[in-house]
JSON list of C-alpha atoms in Angstrom, two decimals:
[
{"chain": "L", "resi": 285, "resn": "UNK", "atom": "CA", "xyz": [97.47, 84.95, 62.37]},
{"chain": "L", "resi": 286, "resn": "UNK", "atom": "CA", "xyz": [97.05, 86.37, 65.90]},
{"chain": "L", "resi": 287, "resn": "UNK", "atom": "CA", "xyz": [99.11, 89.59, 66.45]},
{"chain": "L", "resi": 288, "resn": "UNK", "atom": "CA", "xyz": [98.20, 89.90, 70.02]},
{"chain": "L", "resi": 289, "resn": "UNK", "atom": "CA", "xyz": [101.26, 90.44, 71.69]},
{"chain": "L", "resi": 290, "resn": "UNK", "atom": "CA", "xyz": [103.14, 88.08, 74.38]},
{"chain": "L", "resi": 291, "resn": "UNK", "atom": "CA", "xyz": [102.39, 88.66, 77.83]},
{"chain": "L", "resi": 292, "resn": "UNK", "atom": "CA", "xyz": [105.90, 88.33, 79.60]},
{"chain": "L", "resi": 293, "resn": "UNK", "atom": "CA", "xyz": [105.14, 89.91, 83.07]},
{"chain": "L", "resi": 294, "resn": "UNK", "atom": "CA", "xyz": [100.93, 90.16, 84.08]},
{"chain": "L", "resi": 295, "resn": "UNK", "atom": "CA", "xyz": [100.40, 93.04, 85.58]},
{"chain": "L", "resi": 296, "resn": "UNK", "atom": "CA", "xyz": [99.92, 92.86, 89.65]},
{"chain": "L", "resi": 297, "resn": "UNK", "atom": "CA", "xyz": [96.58, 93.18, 90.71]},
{"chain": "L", "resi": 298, "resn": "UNK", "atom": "CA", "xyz": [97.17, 94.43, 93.83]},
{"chain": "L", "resi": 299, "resn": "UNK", "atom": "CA", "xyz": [98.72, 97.58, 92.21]},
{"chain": "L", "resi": 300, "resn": "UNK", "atom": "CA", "xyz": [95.89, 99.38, 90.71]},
{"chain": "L", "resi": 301, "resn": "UNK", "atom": "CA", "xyz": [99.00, 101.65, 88.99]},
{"chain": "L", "resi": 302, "resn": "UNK", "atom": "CA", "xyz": [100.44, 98.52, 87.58]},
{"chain": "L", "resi": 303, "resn": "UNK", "atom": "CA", "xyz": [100.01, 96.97, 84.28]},
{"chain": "L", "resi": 304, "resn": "UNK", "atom": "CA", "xyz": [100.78, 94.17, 81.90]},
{"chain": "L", "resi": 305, "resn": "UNK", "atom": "CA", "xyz": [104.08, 93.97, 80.05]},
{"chain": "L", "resi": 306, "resn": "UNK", "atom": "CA", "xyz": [105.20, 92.52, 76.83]},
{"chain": "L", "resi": 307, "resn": "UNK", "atom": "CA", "xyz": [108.33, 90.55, 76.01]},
{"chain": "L", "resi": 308, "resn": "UNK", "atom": "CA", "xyz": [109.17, 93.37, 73.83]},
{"chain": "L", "resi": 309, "resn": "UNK", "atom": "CA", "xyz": [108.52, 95.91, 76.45]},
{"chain": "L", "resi": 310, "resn": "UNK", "atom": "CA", "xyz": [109.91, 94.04, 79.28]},
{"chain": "L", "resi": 311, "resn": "UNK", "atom": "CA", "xyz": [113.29, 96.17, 79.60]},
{"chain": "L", "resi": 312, "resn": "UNK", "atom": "CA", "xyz": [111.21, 99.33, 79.66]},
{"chain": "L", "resi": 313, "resn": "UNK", "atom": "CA", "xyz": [108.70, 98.89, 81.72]},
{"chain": "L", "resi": 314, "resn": "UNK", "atom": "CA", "xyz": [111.34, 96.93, 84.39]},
{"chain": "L", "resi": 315, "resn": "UNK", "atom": "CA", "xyz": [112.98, 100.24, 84.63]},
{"chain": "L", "resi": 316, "resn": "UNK", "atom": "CA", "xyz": [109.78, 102.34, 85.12]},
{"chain": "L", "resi": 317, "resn": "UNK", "atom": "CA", "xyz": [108.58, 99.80, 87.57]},
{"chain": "L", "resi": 318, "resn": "UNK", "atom": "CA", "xyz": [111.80, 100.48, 89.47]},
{"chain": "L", "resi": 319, "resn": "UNK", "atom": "CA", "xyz": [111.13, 104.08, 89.90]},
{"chain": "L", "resi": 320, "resn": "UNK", "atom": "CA", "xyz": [107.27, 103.94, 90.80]},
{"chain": "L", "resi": 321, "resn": "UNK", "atom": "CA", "xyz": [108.75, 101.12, 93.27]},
{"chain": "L", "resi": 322, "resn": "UNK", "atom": "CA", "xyz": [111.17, 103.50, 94.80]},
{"chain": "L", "resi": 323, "resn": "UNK", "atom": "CA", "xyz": [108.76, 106.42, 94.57]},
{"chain": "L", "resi": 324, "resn": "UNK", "atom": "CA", "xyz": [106.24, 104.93, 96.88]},
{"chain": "L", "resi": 325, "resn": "UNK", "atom": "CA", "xyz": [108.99, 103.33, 99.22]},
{"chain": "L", "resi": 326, "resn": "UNK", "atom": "CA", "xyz": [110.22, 107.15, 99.52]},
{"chain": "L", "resi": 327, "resn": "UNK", "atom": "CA", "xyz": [106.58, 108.14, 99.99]},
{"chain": "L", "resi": 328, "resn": "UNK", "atom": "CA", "xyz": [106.42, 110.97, 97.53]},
{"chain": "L", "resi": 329, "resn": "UNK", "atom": "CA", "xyz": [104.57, 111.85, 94.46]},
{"chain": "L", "resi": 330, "resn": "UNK", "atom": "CA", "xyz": [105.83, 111.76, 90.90]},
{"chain": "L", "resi": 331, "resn": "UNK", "atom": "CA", "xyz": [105.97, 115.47, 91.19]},
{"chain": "L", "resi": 332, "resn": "UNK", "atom": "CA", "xyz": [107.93, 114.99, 94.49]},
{"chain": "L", "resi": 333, "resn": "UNK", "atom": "CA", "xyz": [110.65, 112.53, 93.15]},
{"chain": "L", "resi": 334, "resn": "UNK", "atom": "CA", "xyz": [110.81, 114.48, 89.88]},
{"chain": "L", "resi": 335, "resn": "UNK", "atom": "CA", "xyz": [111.53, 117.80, 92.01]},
{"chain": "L", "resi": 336, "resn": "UNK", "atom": "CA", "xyz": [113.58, 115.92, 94.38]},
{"chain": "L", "resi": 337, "resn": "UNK", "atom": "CA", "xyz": [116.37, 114.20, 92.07]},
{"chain": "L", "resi": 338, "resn": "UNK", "atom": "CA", "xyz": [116.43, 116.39, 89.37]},
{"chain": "L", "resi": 339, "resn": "UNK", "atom": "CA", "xyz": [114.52, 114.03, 87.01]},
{"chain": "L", "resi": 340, "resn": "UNK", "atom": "CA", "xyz": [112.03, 115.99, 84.62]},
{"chain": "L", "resi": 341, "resn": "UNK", "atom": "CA", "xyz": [108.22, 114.82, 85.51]},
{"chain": "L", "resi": 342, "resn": "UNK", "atom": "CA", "xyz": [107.44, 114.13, 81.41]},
{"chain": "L", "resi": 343, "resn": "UNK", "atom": "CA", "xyz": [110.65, 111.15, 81.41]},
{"chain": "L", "resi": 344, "resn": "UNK", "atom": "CA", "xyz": [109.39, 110.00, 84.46]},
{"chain": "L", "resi": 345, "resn": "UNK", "atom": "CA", "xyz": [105.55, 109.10, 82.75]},
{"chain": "L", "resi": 346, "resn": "UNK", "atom": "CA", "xyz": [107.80, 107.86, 80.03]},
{"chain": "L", "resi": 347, "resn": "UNK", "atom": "CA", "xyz": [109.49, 105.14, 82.20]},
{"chain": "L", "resi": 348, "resn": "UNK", "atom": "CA", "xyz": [106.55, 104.46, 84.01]},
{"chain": "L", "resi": 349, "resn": "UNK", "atom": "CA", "xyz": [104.97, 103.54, 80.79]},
{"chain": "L", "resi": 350, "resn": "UNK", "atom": "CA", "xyz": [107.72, 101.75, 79.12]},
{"chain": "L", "resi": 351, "resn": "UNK", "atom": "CA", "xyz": [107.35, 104.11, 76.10]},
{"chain": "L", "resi": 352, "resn": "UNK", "atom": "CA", "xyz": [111.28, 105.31, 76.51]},
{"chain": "L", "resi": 353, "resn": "UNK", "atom": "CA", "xyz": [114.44, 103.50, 77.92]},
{"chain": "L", "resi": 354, "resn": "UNK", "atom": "CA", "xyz": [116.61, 106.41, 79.90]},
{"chain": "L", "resi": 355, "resn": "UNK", "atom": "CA", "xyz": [120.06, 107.00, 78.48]},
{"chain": "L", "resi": 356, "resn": "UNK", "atom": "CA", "xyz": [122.51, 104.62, 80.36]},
{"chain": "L", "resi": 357, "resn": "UNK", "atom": "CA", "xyz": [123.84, 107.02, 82.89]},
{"chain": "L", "resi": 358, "resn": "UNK", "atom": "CA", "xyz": [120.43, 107.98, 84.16]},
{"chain": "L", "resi": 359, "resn": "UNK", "atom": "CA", "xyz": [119.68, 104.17, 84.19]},
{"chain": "L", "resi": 360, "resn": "UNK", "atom": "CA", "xyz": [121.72, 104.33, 87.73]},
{"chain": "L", "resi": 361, "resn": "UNK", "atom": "CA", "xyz": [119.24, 106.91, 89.31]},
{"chain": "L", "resi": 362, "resn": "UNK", "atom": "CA", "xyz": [116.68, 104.61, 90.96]},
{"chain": "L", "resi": 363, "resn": "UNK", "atom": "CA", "xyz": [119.65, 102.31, 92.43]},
{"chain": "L", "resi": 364, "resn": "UNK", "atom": "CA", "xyz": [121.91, 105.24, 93.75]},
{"chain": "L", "resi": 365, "resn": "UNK", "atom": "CA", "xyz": [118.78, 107.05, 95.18]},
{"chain": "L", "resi": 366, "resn": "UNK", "atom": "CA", "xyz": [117.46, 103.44, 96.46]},
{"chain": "L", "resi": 367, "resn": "UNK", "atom": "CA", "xyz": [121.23, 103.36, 98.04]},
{"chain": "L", "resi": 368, "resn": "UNK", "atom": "CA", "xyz": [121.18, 106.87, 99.57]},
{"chain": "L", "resi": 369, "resn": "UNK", "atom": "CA", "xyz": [118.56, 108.87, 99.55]},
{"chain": "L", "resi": 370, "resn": "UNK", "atom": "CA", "xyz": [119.03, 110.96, 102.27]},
{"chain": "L", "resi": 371, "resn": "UNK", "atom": "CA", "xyz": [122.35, 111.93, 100.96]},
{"chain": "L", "resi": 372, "resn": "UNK", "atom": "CA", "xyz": [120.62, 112.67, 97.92]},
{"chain": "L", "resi": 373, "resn": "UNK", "atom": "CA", "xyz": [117.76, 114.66, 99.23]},
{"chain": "L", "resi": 374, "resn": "UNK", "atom": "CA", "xyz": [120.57, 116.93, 101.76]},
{"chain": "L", "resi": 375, "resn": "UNK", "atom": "CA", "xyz": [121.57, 118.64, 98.12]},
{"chain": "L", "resi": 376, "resn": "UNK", "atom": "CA", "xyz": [119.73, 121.13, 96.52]},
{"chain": "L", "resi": 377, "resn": "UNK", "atom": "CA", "xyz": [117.27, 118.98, 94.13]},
{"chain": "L", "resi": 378, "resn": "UNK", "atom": "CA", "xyz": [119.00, 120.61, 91.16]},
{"chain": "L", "resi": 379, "resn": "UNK", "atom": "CA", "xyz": [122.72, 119.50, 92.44]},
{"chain": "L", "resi": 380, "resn": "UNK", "atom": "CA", "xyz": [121.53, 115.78, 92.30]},
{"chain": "L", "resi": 381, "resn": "UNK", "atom": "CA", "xyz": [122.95, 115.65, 88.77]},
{"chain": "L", "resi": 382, "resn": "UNK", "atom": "CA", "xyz": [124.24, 112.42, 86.12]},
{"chain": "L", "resi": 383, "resn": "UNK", "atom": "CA", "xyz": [127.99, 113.94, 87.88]},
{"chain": "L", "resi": 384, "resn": "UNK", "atom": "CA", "xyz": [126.86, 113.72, 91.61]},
{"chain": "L", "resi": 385, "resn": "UNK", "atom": "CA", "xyz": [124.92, 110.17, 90.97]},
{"chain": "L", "resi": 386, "resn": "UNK", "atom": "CA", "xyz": [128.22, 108.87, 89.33]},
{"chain": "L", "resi": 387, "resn": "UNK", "atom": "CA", "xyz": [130.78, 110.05, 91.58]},
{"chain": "L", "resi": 388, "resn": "UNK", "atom": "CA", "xyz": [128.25, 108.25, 94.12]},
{"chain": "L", "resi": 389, "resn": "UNK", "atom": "CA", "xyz": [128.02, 104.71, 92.15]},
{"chain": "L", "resi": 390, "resn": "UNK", "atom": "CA", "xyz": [131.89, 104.97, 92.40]},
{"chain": "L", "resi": 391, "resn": "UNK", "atom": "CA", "xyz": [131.92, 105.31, 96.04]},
{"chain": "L", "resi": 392, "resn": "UNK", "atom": "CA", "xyz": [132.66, 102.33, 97.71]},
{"chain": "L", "resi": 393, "resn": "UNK", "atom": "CA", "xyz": [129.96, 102.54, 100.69]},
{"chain": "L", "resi": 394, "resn": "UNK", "atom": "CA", "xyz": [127.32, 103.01, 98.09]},
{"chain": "L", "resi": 395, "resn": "UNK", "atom": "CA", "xyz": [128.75, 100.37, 95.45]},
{"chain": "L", "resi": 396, "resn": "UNK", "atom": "CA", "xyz": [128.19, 97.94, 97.73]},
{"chain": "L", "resi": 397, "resn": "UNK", "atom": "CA", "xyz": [124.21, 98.63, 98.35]},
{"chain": "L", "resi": 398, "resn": "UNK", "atom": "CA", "xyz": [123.51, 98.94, 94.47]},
{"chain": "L", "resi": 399, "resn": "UNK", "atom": "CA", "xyz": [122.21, 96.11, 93.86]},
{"chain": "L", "resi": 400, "resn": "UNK", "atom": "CA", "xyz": [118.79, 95.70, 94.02]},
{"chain": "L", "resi": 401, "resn": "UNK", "atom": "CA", "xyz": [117.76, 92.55, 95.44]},
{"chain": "L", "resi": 402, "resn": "UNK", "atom": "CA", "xyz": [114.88, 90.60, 93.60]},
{"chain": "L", "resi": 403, "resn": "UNK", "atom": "CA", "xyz": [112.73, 90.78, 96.96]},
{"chain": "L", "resi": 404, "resn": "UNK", "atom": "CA", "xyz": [113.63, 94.25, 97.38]},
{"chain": "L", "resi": 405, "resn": "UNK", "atom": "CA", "xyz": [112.55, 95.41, 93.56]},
{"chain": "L", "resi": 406, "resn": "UNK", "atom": "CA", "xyz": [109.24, 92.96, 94.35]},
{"chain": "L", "resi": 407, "resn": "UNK", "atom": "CA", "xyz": [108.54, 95.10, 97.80]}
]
């Protein structure tokens, strides 16, 4: 019996950070995908974003790795920053809290750029 796991998404090979994913781990690693995506799109470090939007460095390996799914509410963190970053990065890093990003999702300027767009996420 072969207990090699499923290969749902093959990791890019243009993307030396990149990697394989699982169907199991396909959620996960979507999600930390997202992040690194939007981390090198902002041109910063993971030391950078982490300081930056108030998202400890040690969750953000966890993401990246597909190890941990974020709680729900910090699930909206890559699209709201993806949406407005500079209005993000005008607060104090600390300030950009799970209150901030929500009252921001709400907004209707930003609601409308949430969604990530399947060539955008790909970019």
């Amino acid at each position: 019996m072969n207990k090699e796991p499923i290969i749902a998404i093959p990791a890019d090979l243009d993307d030396p950070d990149d990697f394989a994913v699982s169907e199991a781990g396909v959620e996960r690693a979507l999600m930390g995908r997202n992040i690194r995506k939007l981390r090198h799109a902002l041109g910063l470090s993971r030391t950078e974003f982490a300081d930056r939007y108030g998202i400890p460095v040690a969750n953000i390996r966890q993401y990246k790795i597909g190890r941990t799914m974020p709680p729900p509410a910090v699930q909206v963190y890559p699209k709201v920053i993806a949406a407005e970053p500079e209005r993000l990065r005008r607060q104090s890093p600390r300030n950009a809290t799970l209150s901030t990003l929500a009252m921001m999702a709400t907004d209707s300027r930003t609601r409308s750029s949430l969604t990530l767009r399947p060539s955008a996420a790909r970019q």
